[in-house]
Tab-separated table of C-alpha atoms and ligand atoms in Angstrom:
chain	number	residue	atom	x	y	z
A	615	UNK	CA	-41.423	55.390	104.069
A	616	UNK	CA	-43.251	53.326	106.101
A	617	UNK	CA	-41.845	51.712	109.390
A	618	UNK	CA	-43.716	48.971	111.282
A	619	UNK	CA	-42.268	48.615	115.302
A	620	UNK	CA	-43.229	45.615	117.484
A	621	UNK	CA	-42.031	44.593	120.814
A	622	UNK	CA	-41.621	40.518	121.521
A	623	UNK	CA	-41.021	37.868	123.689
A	624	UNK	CA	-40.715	38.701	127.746
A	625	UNK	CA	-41.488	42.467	128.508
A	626	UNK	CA	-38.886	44.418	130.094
A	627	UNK	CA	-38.332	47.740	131.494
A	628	UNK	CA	-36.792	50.171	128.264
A	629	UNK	CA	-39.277	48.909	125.907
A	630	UNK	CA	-41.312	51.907	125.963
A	631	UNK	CA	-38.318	54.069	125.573
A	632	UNK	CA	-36.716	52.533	122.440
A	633	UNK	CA	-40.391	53.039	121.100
A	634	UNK	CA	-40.450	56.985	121.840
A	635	UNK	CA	-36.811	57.227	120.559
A	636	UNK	CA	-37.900	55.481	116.971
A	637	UNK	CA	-41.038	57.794	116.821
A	638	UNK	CA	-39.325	60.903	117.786
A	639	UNK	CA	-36.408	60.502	115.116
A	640	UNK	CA	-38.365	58.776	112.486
A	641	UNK	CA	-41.022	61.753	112.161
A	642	UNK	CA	-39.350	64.498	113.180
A	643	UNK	CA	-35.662	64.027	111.162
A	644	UNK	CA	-37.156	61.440	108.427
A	645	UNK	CA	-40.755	62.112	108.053
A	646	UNK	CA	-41.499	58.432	108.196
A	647	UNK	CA	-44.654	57.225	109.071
A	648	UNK	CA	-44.046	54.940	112.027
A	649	UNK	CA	-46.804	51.781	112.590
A	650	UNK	CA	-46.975	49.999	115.960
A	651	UNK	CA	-47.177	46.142	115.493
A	652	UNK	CA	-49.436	44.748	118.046
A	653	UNK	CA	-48.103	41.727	120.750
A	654	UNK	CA	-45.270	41.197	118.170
A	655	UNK	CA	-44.689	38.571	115.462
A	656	UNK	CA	-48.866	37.343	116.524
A	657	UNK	CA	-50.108	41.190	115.019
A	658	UNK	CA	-47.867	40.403	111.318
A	659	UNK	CA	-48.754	36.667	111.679
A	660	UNK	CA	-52.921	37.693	112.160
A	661	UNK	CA	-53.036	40.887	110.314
A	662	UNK	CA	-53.130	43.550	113.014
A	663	UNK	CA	-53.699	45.153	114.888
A	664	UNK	CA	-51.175	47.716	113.633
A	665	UNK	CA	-51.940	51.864	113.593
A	666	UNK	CA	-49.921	54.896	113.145
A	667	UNK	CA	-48.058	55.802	116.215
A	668	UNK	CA	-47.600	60.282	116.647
A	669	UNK	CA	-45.759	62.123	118.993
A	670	UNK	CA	-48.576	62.569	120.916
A	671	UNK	CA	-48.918	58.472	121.613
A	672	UNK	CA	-45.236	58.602	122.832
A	673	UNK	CA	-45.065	61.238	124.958
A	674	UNK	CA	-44.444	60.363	128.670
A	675	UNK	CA	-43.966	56.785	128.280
A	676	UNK	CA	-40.251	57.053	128.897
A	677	UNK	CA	-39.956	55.775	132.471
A	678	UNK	CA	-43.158	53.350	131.959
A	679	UNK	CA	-42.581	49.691	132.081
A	680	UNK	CA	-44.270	46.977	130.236
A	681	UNK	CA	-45.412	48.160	126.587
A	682	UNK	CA	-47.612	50.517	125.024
A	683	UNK	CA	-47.347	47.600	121.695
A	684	UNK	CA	-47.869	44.724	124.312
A	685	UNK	CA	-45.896	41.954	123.314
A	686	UNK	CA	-46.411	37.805	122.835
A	687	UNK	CA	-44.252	35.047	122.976
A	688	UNK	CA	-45.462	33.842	119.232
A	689	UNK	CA	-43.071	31.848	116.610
A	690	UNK	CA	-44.602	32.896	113.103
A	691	UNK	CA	-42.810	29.468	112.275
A	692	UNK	CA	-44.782	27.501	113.974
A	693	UNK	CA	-47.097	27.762	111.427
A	694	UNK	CA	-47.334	26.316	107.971
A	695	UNK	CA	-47.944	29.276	106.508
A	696	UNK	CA	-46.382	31.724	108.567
A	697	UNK	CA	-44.025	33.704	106.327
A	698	UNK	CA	-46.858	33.744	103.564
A	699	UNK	CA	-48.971	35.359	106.000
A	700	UNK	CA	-46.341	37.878	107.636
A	701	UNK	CA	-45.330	39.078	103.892
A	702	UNK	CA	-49.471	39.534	103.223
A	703	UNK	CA	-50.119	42.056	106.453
A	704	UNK	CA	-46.587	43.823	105.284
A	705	UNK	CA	-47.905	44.241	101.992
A	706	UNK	CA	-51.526	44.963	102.879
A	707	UNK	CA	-50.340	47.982	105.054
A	708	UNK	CA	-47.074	48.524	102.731
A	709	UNK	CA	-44.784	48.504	105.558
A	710	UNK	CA	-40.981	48.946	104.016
A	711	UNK	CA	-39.231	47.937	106.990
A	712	UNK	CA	-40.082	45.935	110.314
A	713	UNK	CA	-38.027	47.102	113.444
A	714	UNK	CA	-37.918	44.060	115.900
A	715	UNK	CA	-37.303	44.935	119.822
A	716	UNK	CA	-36.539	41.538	121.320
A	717	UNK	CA	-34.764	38.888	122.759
A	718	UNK	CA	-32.658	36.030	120.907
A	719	UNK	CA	-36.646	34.582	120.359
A	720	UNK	CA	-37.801	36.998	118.201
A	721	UNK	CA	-34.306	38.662	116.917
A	722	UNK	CA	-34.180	34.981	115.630
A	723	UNK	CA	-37.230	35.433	113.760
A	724	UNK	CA	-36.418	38.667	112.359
A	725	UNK	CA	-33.047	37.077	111.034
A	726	UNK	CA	-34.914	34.223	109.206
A	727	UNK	CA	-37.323	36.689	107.694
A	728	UNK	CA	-34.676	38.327	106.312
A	729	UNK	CA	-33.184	35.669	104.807
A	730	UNK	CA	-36.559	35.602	103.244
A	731	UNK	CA	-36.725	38.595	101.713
A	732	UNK	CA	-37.920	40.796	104.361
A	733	UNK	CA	-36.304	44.321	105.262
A	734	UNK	CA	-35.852	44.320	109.556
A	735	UNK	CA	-33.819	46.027	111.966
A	736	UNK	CA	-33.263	44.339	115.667
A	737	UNK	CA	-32.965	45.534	118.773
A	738	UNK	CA	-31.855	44.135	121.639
A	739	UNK	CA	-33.502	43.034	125.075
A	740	UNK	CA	-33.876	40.812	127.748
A	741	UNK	CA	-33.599	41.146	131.312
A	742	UNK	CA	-31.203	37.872	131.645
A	743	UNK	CA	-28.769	40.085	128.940
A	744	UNK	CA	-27.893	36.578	127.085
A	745	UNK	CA	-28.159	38.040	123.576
A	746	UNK	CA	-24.593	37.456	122.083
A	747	UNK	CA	-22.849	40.333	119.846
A	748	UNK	CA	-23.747	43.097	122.113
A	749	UNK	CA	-22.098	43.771	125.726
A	750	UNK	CA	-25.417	44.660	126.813
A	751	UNK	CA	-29.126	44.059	126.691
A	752	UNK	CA	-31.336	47.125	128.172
A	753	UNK	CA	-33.457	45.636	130.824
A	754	UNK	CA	-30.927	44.144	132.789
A	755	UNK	CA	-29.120	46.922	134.650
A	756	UNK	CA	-33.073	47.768	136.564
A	757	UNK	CA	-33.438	43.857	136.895
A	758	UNK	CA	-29.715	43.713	138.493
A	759	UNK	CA	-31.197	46.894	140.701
A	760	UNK	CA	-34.165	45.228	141.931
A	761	UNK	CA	-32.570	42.200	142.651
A	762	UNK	CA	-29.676	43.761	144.729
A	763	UNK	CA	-32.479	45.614	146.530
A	764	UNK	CA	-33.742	42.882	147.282
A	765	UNK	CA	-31.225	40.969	148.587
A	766	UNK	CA	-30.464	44.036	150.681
A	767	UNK	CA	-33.720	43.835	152.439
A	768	UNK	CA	-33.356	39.842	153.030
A	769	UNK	CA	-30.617	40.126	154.251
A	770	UNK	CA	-31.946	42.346	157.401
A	771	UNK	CA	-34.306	39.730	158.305
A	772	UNK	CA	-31.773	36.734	157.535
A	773	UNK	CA	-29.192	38.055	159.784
A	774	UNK	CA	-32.201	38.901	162.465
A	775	UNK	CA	-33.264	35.101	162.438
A	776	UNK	CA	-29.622	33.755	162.070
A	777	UNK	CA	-30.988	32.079	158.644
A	778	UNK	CA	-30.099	30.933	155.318
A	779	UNK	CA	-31.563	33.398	152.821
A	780	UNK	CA	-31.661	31.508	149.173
A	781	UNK	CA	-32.731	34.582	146.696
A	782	UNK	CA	-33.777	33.264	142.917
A	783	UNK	CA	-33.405	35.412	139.919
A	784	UNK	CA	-34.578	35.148	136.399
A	785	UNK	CA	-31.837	33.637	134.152
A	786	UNK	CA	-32.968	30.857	132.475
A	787	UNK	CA	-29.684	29.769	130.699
A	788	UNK	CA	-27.060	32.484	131.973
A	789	UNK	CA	-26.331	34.403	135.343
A	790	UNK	CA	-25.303	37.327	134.684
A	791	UNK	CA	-28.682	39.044	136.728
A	792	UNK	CA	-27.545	35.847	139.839
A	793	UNK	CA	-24.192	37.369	139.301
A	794	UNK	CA	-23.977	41.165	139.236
A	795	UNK	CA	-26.605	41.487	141.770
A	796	UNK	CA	-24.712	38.633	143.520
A	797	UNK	CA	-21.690	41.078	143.856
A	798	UNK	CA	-23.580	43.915	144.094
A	799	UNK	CA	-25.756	42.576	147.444
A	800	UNK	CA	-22.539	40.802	148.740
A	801	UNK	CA	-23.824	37.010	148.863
A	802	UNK	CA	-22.262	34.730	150.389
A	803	UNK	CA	-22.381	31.926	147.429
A	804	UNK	CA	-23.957	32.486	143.648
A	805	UNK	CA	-25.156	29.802	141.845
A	806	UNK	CA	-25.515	30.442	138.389
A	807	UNK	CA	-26.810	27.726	135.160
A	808	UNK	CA	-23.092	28.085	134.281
A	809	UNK	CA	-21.592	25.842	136.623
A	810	UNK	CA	-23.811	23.050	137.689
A	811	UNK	CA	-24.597	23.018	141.228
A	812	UNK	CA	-22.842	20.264	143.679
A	813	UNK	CA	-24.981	19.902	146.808
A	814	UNK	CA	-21.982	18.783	148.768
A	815	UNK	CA	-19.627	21.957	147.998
A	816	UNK	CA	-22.407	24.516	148.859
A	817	UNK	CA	-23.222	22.587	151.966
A	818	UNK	CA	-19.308	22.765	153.263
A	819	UNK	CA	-19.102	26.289	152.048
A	820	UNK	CA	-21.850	27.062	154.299
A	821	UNK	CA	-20.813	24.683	157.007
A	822	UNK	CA	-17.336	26.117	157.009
A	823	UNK	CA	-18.583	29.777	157.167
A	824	UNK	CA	-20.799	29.229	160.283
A	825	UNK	CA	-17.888	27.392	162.032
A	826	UNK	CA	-16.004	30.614	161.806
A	827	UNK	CA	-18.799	32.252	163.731
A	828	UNK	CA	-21.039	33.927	161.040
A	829	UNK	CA	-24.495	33.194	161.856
A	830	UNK	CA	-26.371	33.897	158.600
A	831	UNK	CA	-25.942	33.515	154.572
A	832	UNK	CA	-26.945	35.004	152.052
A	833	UNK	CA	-27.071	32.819	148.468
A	834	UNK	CA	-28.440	33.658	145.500
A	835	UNK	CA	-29.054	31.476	142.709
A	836	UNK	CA	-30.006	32.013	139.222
A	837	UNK	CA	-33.441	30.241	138.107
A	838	UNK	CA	-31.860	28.345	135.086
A	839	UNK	CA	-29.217	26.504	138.012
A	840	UNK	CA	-29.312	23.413	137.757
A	841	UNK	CA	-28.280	20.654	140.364
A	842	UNK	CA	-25.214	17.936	139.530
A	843	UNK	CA	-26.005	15.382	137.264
A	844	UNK	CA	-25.565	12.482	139.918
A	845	UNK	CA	-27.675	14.489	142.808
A	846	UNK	CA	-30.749	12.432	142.142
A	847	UNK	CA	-32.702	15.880	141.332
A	848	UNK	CA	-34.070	16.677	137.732
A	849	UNK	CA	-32.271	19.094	135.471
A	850	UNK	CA	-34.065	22.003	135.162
A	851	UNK	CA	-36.524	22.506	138.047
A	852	UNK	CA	-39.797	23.550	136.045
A	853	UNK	CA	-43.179	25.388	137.029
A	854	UNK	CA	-44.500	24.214	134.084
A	855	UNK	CA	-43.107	21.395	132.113
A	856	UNK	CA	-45.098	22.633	128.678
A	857	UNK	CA	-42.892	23.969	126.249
A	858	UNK	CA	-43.802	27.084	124.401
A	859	UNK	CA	-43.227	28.614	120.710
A	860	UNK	CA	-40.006	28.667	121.185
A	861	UNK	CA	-39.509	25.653	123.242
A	862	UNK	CA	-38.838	26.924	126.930
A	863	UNK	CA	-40.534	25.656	130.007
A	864	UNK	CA	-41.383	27.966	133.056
A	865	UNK	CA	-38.538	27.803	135.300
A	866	UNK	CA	-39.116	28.494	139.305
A	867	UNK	CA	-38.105	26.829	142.345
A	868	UNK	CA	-34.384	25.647	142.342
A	869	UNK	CA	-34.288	28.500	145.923
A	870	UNK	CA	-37.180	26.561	147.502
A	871	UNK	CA	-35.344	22.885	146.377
A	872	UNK	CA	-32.095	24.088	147.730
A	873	UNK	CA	-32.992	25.390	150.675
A	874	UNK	CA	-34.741	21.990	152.052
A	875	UNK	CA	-31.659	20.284	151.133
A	876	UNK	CA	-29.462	22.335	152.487
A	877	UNK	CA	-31.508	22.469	155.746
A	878	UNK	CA	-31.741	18.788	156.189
A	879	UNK	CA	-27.738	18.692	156.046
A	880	UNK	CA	-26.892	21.042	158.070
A	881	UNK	CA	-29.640	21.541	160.431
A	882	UNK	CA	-29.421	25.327	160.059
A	883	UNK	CA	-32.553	27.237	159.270
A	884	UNK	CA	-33.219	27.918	155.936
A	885	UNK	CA	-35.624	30.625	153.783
A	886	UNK	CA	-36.203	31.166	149.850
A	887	UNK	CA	-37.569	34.165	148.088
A	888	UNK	CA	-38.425	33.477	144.056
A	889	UNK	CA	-38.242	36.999	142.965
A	890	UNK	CA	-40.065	36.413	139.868
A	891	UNK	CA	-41.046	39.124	137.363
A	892	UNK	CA	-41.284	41.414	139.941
A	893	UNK	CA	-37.863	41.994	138.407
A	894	UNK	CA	-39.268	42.522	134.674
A	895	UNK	CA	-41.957	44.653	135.763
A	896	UNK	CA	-41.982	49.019	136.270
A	897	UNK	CA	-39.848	51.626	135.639
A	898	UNK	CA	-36.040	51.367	133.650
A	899	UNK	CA	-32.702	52.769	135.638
A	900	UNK	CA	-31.505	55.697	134.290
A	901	UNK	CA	-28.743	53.794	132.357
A	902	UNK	CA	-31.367	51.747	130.717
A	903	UNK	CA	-33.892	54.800	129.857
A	904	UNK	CA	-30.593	56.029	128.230
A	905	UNK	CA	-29.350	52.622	126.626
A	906	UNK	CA	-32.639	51.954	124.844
A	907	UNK	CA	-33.676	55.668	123.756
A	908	UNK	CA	-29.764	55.298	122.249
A	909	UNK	CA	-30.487	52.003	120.530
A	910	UNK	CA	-34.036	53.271	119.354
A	911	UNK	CA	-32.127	56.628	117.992
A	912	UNK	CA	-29.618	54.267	115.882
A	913	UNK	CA	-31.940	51.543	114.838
A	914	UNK	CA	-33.883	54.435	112.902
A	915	UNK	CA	-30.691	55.249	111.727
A	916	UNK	CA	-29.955	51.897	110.376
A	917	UNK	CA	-33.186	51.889	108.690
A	918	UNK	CA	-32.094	55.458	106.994
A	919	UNK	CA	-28.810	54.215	105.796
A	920	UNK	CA	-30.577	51.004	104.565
A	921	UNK	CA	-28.189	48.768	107.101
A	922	UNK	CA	-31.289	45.937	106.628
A	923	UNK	CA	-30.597	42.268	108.595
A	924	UNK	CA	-28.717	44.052	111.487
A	925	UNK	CA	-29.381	44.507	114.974
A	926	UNK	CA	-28.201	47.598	117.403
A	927	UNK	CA	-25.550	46.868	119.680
A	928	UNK	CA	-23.133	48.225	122.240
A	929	UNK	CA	-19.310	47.704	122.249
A	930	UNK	CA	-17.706	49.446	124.897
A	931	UNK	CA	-19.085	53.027	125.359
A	932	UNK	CA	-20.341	53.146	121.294
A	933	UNK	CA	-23.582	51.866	119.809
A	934	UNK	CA	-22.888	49.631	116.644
A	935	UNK	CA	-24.484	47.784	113.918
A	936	UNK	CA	-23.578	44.394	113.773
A	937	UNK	CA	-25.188	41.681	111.886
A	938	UNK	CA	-28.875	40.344	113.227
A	939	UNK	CA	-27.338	36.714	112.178
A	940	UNK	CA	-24.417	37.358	114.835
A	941	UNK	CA	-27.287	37.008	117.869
A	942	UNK	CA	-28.261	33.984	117.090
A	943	UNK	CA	-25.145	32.304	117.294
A	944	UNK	CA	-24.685	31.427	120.500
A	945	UNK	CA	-26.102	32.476	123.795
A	946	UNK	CA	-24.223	35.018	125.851
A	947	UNK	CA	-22.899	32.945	129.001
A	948	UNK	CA	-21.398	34.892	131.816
A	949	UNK	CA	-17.718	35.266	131.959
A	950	UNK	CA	-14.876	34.098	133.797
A	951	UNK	CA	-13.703	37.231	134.740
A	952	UNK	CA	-16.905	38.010	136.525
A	953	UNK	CA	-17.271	34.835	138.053
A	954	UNK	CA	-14.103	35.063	139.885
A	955	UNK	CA	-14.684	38.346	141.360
A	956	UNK	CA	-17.898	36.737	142.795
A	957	UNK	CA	-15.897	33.786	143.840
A	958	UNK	CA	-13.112	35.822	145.862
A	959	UNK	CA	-16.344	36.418	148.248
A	960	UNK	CA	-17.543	32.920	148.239
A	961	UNK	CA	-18.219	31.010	151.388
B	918	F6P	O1	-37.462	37.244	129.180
B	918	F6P	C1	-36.612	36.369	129.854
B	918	F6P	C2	-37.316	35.808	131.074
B	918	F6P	O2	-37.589	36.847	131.979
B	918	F6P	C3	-36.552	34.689	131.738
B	918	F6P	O3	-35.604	35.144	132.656
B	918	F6P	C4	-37.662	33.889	132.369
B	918	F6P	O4	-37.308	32.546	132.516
B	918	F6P	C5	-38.776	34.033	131.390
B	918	F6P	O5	-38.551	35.227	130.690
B	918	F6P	C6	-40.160	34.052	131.990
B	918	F6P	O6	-41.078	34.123	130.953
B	918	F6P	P1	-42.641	34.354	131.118
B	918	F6P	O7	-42.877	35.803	131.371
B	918	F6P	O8	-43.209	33.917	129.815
B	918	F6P	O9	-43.100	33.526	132.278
């Protein structure tokens, strides 16, 4: 049997790992030949590149970010004739099933091509961990880790400077990252796309805090946050207002936007730090280098038991099957649960 892999949509750290799990199992226990998939739906859509993938090509890439199958952000329909083209690379290099690693982007895609005929298996990632029907994505517990190590280092030089620290995260439509590192780093306030942002609220929080003789703050505040509808600011507040495949604009700069207002109402001195991808990029935790050589080990298992149309997931402590259809649905907001714990520290 053949087995194509491909990795789409944002990198993040595991990728590599889910790879070396589906080559390891697939040739060793199956003796299937596994094909890498080149930058992801763009090598099915344009015919390649695609090429066997050994033991040999996988071995020490387990702790490497990024990966070795590089990755795109391309919607095969976007074009007229993308699922004629998509069936003709599968056929030319007689590829029985397609094993998807991605985000709710290109898990979406996978779904659809089923529905067309196509045999896939999904698996699931994203840093922001917003794909619904699994309690976790791998790539967010290292993104969570950098961005609570970062926080811990701001908030050295905050408290130094008697300064409020704004800290954004990736999280374009949920805050679980702005969250859980949030609790993790102790912040004073988290701001998440959840729960739109009133100017006036922070600002007392804040103002209320100082009066009881703290000198420094720490927020953080989720990239996808987005300011009261009334505030006079814009939604969403873009990098880059052009859309992509999928339709999202580049997010970045709600930190800097907040902290000038914040400033000018309070007169205290205010700082922003856009972490960026420096949370997508290097090496998985340990739990994640674990989570995605687990999902790798039972999406090749799915493809053996001919579970076709479903994705990988955890529940609880188990890895699951569950239907690719079921991550589309919705995407995975954070819960109230977790925002409460983070608002028992607020202010
Ligand atoms: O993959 C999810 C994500 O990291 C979002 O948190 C972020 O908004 C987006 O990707 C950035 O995408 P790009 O790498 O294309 O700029």
């Amino acid at each position: 049997m053949n087995i194509g892999v491909l990795t789409g949509g944002g990198d993040c750290p595991g990728l590599n790992a889910v790879i070396r799990a589906i080559v390891y199992k697939g040739i060793k226990q199956y003796r299937y030949n596994i094909m890498g998939i080149y930058e992801g739906w763009k090598g099915l859509l344009e015919g390649g590149p695609i090429a066997p993938l050994t033991l040999e090509d996988v071995s020490g890439i387990l702790a490497m970010g990024g990966t070795i199958l590089k990755t795109s952000r391309t919607n095969p329909f976007k074009h007229k004739k993308g699922i004629e083209l998509i069936k003709k690379t599968v056929k030319k290099y007689k590829l029985d099933v397609v094993i998807a690693i991605g985000g709710e982007d290109t898990l979406g895609v996978a779904a659809r091509l089923h529905k067309e005929g196509l045999k896939v298996i999904g698996v699931p990632k994203t840093i922001d961990n917003d794909v619904a029907g699994t309690d976790q994505t791998f790539g967010f517990d290292t993104a969570v880790n950098v961005a609570t190590e970062a926080i811990d280092r701001l908030r050295s030089t905050a408290e130094a400077h008697n300064r409020v620290f704004l800290v954004e995260v990736m999280g374009r439509h949920a805050g679980w990252i702005a969250v859980q590192s949030g609790i993790a780093g102790g912040a004073h306030l988290i701001l998440v796309p959840e729960y739109p942002i009133d100017v006036d609220e922070v600002v007392s929080r804040i103002v209320k805090r100082h009066a009881r003789g703290e000198q420094y703050s720490m927020i953080v505040v989720a990239e996808g946050a987005q300011l009261k509808k009334d505030s006079g600011e814009p939604g969403f507040i873009l990098q880059e207002p052009e859309k992509d495949a999928f339709g999202h604009v580049r997010l970045g700069g709600i930190a800097y936007i907040l902290a000038k207002i914040i400033e000018s109402k309070t007169g205290y001195e205010c700082r922003n730090a856009i972490l960026g991808h420096i949370q997508r990029g290097g090496k998985p935790t340990a739990f994640d280098r674990v989570l995605s050589t687990r999902y790798g080990i039972h999406a090749i298992d799915l493809v053996h038991k001919k579970k076709f149309g479903q994705m990988v997931a955890l529940r609880g402590t188990k890895i699951v099957g569950t239907p690719l259809v079921t991550a589309m649905k919705k995407t995975k907001t954070i819960d109230k649960e977790i925002y409460g714990i983070a608002e028992v520290f607020s202010g």
